[in-house]
Short mmCIF file of C-alpha atoms in Angstrom, two decimals:
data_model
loop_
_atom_site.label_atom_id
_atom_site.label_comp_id
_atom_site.label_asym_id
_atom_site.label_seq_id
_atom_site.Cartn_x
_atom_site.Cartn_y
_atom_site.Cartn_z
CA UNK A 1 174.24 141.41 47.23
CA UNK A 2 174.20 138.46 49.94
CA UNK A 3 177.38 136.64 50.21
CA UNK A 4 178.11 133.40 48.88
CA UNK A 5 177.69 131.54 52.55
CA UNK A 6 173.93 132.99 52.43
CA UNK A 7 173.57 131.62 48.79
CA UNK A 8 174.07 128.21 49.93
CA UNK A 9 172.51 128.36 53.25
CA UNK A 10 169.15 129.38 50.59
CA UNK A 11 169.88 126.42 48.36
CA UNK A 12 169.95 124.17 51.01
CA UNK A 13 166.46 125.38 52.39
CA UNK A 14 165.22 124.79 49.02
CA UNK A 15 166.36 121.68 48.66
CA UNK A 16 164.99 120.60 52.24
CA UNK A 17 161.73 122.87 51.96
CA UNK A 18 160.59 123.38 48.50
CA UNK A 19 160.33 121.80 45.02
CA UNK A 20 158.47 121.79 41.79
CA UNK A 21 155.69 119.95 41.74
CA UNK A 22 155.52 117.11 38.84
CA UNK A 23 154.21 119.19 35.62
CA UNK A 24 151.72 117.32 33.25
CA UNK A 25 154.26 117.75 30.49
CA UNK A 26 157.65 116.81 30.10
CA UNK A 27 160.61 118.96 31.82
CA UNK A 28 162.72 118.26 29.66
CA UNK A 29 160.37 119.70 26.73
CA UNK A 30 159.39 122.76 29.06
CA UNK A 31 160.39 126.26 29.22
CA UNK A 32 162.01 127.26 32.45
CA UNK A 33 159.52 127.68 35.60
CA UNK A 34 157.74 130.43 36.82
CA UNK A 35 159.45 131.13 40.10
CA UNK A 36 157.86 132.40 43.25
CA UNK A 37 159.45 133.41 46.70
CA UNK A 38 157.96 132.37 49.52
CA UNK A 39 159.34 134.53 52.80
CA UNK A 40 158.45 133.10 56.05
CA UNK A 41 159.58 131.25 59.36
CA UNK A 42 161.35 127.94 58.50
CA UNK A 43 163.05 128.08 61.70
CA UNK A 44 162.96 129.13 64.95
CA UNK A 45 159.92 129.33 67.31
CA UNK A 46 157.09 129.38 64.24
CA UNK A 47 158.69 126.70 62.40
CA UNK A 48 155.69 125.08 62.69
CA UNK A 49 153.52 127.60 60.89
CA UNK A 50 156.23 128.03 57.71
CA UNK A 51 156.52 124.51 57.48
CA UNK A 52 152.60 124.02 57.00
CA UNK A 53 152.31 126.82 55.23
CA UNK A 54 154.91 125.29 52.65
CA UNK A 55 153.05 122.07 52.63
CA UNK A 56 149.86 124.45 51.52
CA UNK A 57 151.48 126.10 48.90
CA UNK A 58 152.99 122.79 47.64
CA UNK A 59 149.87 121.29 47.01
CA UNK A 60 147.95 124.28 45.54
CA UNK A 61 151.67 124.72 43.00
CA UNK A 62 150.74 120.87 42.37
CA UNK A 63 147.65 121.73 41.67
CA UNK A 64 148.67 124.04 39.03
CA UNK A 65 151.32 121.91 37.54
CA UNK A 66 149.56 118.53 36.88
CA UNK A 67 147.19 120.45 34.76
CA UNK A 68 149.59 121.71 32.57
CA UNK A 69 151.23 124.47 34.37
CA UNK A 70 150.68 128.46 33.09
CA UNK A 71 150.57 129.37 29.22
CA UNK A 72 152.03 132.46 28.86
CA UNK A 73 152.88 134.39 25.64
CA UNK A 74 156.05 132.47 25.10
CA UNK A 75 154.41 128.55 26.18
CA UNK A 76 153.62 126.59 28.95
CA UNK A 77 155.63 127.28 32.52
CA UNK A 78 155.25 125.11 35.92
CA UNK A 79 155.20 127.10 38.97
CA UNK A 80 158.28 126.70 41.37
CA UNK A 81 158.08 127.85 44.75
CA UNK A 82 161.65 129.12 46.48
CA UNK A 83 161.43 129.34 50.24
CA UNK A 84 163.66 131.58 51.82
CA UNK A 85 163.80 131.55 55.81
CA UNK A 86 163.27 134.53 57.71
CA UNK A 87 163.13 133.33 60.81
CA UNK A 88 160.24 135.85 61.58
CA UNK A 89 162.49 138.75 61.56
CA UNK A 90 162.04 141.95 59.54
CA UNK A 91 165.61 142.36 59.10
CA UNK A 92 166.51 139.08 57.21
CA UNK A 93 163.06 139.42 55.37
CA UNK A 94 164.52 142.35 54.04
CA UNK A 95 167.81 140.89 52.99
CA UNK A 96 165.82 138.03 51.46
CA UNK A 97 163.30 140.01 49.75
CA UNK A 98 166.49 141.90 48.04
CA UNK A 99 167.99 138.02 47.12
CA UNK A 100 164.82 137.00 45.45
CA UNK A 101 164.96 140.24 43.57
CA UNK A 102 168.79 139.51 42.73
CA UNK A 103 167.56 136.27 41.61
CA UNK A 104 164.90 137.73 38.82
CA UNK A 105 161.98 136.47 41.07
CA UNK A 106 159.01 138.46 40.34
CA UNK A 107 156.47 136.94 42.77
CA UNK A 108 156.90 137.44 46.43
CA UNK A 109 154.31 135.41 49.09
CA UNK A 110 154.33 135.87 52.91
CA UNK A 111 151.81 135.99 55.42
CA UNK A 112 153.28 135.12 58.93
CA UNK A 113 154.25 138.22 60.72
CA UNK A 114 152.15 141.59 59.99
CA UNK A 115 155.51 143.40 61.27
CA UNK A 116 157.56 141.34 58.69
CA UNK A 117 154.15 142.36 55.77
CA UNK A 118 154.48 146.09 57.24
CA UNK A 119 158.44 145.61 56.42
CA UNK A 120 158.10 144.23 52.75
CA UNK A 121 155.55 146.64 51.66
CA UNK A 122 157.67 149.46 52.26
CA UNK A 123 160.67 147.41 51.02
CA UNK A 124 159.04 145.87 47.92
CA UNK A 125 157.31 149.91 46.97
CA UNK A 126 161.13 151.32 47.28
CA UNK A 127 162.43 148.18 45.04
CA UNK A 128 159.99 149.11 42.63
CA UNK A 129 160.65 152.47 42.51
CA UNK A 130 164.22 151.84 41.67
CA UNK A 131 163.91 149.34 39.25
CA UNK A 132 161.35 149.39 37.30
CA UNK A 133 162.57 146.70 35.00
CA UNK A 134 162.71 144.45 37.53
CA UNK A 135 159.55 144.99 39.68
CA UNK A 136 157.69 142.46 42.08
CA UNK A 137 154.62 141.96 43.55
CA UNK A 138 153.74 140.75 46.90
CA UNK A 139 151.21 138.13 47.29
CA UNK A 140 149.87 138.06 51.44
CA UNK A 141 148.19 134.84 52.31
CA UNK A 142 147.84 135.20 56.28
CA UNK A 143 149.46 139.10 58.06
CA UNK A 144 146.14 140.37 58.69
CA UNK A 145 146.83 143.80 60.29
CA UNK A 146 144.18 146.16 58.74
CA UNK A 147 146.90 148.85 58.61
CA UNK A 148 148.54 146.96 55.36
CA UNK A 149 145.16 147.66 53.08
CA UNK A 150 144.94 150.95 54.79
CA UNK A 151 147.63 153.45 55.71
CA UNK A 152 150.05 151.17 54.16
CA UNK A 153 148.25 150.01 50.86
CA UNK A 154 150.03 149.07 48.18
CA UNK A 155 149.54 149.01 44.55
CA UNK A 156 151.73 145.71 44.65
CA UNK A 157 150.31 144.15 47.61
CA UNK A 158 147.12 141.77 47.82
CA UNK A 159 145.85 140.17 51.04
CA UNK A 160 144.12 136.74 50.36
CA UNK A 161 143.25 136.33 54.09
CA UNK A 162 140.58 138.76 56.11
CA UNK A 163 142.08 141.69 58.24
CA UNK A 164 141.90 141.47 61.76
CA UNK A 165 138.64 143.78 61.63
CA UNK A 166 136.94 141.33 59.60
CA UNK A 167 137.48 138.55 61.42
CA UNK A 168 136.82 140.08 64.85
CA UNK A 169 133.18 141.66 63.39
CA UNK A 170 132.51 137.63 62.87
CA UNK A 171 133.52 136.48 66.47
CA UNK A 172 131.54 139.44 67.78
CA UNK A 173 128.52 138.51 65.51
CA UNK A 174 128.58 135.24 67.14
CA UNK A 175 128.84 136.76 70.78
CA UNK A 176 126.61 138.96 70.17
CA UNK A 177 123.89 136.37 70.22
CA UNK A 178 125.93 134.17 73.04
CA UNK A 179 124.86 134.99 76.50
CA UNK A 180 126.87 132.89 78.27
CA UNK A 181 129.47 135.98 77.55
CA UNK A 182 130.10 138.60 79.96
CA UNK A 183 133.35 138.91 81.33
CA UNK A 184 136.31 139.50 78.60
CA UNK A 185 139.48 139.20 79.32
CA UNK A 186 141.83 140.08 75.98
CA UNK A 187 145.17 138.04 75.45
CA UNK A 188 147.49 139.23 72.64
CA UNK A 189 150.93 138.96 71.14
CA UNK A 190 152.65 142.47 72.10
CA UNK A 191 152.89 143.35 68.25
CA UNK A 192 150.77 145.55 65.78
CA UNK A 193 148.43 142.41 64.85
CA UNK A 194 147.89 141.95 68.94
CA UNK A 195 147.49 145.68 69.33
CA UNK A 196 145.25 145.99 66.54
CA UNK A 197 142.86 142.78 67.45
CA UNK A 198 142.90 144.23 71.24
CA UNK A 199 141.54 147.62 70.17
CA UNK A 200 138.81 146.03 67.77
CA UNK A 201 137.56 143.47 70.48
CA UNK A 202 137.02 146.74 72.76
CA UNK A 203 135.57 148.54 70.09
CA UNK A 204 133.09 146.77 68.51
CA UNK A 205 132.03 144.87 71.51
CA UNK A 206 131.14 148.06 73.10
CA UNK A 207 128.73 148.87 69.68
CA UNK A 208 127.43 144.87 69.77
CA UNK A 209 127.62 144.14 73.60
CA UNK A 210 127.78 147.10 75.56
CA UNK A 211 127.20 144.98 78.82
CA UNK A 212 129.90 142.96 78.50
CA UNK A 213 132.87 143.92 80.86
CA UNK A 214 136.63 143.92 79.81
CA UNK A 215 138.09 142.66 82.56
CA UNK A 216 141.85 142.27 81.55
CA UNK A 217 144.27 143.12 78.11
CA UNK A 218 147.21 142.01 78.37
CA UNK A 219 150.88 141.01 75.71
CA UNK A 220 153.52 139.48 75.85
CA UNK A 221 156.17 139.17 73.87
CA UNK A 222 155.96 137.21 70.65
CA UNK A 223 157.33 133.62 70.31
CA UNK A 224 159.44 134.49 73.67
CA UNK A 225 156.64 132.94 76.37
CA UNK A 226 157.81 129.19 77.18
CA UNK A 227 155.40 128.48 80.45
CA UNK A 228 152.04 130.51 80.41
CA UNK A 229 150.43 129.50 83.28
CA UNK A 230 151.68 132.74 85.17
CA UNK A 231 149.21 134.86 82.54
CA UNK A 232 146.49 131.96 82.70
CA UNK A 233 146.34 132.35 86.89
CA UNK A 234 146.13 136.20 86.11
CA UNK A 235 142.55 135.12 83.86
CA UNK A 236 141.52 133.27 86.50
CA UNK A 237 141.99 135.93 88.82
CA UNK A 238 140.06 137.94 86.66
CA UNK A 239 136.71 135.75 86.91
CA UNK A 240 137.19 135.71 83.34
CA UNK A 241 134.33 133.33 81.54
CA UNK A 242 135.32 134.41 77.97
CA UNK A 243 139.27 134.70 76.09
CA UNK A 244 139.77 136.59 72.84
CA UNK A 245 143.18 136.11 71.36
CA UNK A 246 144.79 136.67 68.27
CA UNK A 247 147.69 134.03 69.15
CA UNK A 248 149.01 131.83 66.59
CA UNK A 249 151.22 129.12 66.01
CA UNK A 250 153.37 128.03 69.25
CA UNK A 251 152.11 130.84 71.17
CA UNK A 252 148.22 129.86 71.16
CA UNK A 253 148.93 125.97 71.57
CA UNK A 254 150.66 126.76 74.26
CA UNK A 255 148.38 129.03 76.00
CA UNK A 256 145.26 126.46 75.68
CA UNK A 257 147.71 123.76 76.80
CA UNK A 258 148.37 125.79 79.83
CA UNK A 259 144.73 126.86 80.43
CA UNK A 260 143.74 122.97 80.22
CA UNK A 261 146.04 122.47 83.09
CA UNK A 262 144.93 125.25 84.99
CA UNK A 263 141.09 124.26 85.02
CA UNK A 264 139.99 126.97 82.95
CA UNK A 265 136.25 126.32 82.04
CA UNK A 266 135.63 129.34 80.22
CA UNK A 267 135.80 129.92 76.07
CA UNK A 268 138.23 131.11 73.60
CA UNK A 269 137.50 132.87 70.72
CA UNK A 270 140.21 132.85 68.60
CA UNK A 271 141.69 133.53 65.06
CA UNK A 272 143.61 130.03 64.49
CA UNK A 273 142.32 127.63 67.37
CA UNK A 274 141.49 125.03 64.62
CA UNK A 275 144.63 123.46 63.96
CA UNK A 276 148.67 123.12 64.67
CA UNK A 277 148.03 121.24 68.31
CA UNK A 278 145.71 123.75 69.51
CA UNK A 279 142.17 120.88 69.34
CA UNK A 280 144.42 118.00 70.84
CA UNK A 281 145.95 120.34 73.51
CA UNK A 282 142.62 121.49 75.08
CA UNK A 283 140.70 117.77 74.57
CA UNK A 284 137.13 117.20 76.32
CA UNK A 285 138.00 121.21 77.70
CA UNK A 286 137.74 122.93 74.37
CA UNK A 287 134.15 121.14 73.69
CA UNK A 288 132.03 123.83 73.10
CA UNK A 289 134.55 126.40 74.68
CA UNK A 290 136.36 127.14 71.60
CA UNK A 291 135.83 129.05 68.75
CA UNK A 292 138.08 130.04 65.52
CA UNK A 293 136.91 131.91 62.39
CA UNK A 294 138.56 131.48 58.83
CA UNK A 295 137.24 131.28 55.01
CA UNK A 296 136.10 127.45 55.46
CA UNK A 297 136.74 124.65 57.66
CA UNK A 298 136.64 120.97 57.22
CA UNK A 299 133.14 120.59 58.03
CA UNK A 300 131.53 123.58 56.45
CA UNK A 301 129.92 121.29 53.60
CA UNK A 302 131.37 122.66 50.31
CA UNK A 303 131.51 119.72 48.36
CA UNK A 304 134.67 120.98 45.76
CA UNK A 305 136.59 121.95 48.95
CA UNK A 306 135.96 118.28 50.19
CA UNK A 307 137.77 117.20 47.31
CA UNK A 308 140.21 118.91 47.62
CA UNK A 309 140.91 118.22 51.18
CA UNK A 310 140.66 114.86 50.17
CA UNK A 311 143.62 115.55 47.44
CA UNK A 312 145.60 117.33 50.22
CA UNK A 313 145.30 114.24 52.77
CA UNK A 314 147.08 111.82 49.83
CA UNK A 315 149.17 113.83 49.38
CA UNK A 316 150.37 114.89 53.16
CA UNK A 317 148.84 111.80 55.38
CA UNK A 318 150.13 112.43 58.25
CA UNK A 319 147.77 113.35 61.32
CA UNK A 320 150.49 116.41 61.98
CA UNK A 321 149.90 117.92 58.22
CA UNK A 322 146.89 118.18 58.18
CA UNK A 323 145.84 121.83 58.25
CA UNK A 324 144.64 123.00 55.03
CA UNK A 325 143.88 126.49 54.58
CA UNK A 326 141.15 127.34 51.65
CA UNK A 327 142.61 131.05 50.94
CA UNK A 328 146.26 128.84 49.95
CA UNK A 329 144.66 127.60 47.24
CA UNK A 330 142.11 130.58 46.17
CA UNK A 331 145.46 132.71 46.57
CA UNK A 332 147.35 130.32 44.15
CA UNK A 333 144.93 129.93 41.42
CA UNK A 334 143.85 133.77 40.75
CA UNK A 335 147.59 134.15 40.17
CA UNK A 336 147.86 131.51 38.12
CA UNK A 337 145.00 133.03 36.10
CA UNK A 338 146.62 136.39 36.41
CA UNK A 339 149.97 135.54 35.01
CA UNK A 340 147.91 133.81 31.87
CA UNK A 341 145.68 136.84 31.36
CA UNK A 342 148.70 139.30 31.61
CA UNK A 343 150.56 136.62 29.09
CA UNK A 344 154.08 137.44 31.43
CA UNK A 345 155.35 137.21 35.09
CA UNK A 346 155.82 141.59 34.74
CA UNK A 347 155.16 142.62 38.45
CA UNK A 348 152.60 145.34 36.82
CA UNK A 349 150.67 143.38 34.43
CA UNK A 350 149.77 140.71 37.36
CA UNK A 351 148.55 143.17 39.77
CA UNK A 352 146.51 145.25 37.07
CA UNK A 353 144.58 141.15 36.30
CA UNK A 354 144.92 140.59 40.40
CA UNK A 355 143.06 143.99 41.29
CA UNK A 356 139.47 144.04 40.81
CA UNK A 357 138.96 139.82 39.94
CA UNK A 358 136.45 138.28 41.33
CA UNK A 359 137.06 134.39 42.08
CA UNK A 360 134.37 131.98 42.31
CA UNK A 361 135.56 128.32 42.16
CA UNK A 362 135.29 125.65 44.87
CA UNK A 363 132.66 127.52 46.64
CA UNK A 364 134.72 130.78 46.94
CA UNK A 365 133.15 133.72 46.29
CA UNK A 366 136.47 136.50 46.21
CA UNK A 367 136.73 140.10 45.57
CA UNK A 368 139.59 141.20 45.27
CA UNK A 369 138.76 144.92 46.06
CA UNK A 370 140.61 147.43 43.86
CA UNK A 371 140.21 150.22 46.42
CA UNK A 372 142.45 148.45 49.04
CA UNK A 373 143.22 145.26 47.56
CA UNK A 374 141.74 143.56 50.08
CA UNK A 375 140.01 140.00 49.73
CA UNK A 376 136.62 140.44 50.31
CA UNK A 377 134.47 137.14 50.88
CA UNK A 378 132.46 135.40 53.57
CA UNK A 379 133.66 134.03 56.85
CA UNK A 380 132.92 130.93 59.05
CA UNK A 381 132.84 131.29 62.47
CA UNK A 382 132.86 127.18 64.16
CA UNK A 383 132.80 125.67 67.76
CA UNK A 384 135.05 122.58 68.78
CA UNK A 385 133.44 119.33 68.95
CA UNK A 386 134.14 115.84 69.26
CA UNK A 387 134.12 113.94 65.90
CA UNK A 388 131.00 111.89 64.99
CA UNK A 389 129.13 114.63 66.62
CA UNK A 390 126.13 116.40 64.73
CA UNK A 391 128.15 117.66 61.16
CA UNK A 392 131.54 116.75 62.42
CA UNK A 393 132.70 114.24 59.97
CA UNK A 394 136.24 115.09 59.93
CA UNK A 395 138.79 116.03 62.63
CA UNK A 396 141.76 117.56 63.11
CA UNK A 397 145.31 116.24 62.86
CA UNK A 398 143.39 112.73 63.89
CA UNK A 399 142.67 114.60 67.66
CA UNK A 400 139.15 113.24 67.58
CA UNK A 401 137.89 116.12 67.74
CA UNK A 402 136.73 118.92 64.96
CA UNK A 403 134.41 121.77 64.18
CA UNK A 404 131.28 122.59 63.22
CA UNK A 405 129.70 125.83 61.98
CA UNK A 406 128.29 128.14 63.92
CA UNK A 407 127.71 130.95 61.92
CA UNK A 408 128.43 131.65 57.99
CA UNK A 409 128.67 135.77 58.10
CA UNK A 410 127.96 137.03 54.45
CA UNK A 411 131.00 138.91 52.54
CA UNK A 412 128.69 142.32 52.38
CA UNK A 413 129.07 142.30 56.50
CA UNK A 414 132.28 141.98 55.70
CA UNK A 415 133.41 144.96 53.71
CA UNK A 416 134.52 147.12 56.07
CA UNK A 417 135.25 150.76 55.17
CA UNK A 418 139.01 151.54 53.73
CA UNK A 419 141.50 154.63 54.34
CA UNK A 420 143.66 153.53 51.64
CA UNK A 421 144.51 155.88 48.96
CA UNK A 422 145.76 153.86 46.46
CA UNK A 423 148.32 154.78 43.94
CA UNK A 424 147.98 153.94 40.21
CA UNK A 425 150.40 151.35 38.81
CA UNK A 426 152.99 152.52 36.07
CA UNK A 427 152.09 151.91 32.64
#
């Protein structure tokens, strides 16, 4: 049990951080909320990333709610979403991960930290085990380590966003036709996600580019790096004309920021260069010179995701929200439409609607694989531009400057082979 200092310390970050969004109906007339745990970094270096990722999941929840909310077997139930900070440390995620349970949360959502995902696998399959009357399950919106839908699958854990592998096959696809692309130099946060996205740049650039030289891999620690101009001199060194990183959050904005300084005039392909200060950091420097791959961008020209970036920007106006991610909302819906198949918020009964569903609203097109429960769907790979260029309509966080699509890889390039050996659910 946590003590009654860590109690309020959590009501207090759910007071400042979370909230019900507004259901259709009246409260006073409703049954009591469906309530879901979100894990993740409200403090500390990635405050940044759990504080848009809340903003995300607010909206999608809001989504839910002003349409009535979820009908189970009982009624009608809004969604309410419970942040708990972990400061990006397995340890505390733990601890909160046991408070949610303590709390009769059944729904657990993280994504920020494949070490912290890694942590609450393992902790969320032993909960389970002993307690099977009160089980959760473990919704993963963003730790994209392949090892957590292989060697670590879980019959109560779904990944929304694309492994590491997936995303990397779509950069390569997109170097693999760019020419301009022959010295490598890999940059990487000194965890399992880093290690993993340094061993598939090697790997499949060597199958897709086998002229291409590596010409530096290097980590450092996570969230720890305040000046990185040392490491940016060391690319230069290099000759370096191309960067790969997996760096998010404070760690990548940083980086570009420094690289800008330094005169760097190669590219970056990256995971998350779209958003969070990255575009604004680099300016005129990241024209053309960076890339980023996710499940849409602003630009990609899906008319019911325009809408709804439209919805999000009333909602959160501010040039510094804005960083919607498509798999937030994709994510929030199938559960929604789990918990009203399965008629309950029983850990089991969710994941037995989760696994296998196939999602095709607002130009989606999810599979949630039952082998691995991994998300299976198409990827966008897009270049930086300056708005009012070509198809750049819309920037990011009002920068003047946005992205355009480069390549649309299809979801069957996508489905990469799985080692997972997945156990069956109890009955």
């Amino acid at each position: 049990m946590v003590s009654s200092r860590r109690r309020s310390w959590h009501t207090l970050i759910v007071g400042l951080l979370g909230f019900v969004a507004v259901p259709a109906f009246a409260q006073s007339d409703a049954l009591p909320p469906v309530r879901i745990a979100v894990i993740e970094a409200m403090s500390g270096p990635f405050a940044n990333t759990g504080e848009a990722i809340m903003r995300n999941l607010r909206f999608a929840v809001s989504r839910i709610n002003e349409r009535g909310g979820v009908k189970l077997a009982d009624g009608r139930h809004a969604l309410e979403l419970v942040p708990f900070d972990s400061k990006n440390q397995v340890d505390e995620a733990l601890l909160l991960l046991r408070s949610a349970a303590d709390q009769s949360i059944r729904i657990v959502l993280q994504g920020n930290s494949s070490a912290v995902a890694a942590a609450l696998i393992d902790g969320v399959n032993r909960h389970n085990q002993r307690n099977p009357d009160q089980r959760v399950v473990y919704l993963n919106y963003s730790a994209v380590d392949p090892a957590l839908t292989n060697e670590k699958c879980s019959p109560w854990h779904f990944r929304f966003d694309a492994s590491s592998d997936m995303r990397m096959a779509a950069l390569t696809e997109v170097m693999r036709r760019d020419r301009e692309v022959r010295r490598v130099y890999l940059f990487n946060q000194d965890y399992s996600f880093g290690r993993q996205v340094s061993r598939s740049a090697r790997d499949m650039l060597a199958a897709k580019r086998p002229d291409v030289a590596v010409v530096g891999d290097e980590f450092h620690a996570i969230g720890k790096v305040k000046d990185f101009s040392p490491y940016v001199a060391k690319i230069l060194a290099s000759g370096a004309d191309t960067v790969i990183t997996g760096n998010w959050g404070n760690d990548l904005t940083l980086l570009v920021k420094a690289a800008k300084e330094a005169g760097f005039k190669g590219s970056f392909y990256t995971f998350y260069g779209n958003a969070l200060g990255a575009p604004g950091a680099l300016g005129d420097a990241g024209v053309g010179k960076v890339r980023a791959v996710a499940e849409w961008h602003y630009n990609a020209g899906e008319p019911e995701m325009d809408r709804a970036y439209d919805a999000y920007r009333r909602m959160f106006p501010r040039p510094a929200d804005d960083y919607l991610n498509a798999r937030m909302l994709h994510m929030t819906d199938m559960l929604a439409t789990a918990l009203e198949q399965a008629g309950t918020v029983d850990a089991a009964a969710i994941a037995r609607r989760l696994s296998g569903m196939r999602w095709t609203a607002e130009g989606a097109e999810l599979w949630m694989r039952p082998d691995d429960h991994q998300a299976i769907k198409p990827l966008y790979v897009f270049t930086m531009r300056k708005a009012g260029e070509g198809t750049v309509k819309r920037d990011v966080e009002g920068s003047g400057y946005g992205f355009e699509t480069t390549l649309k890889v299809p979801a069957a390039d996508l489905a990469l082979p799985t080692t997972c050996k997945m156990a069956k659910l109890p009955e």
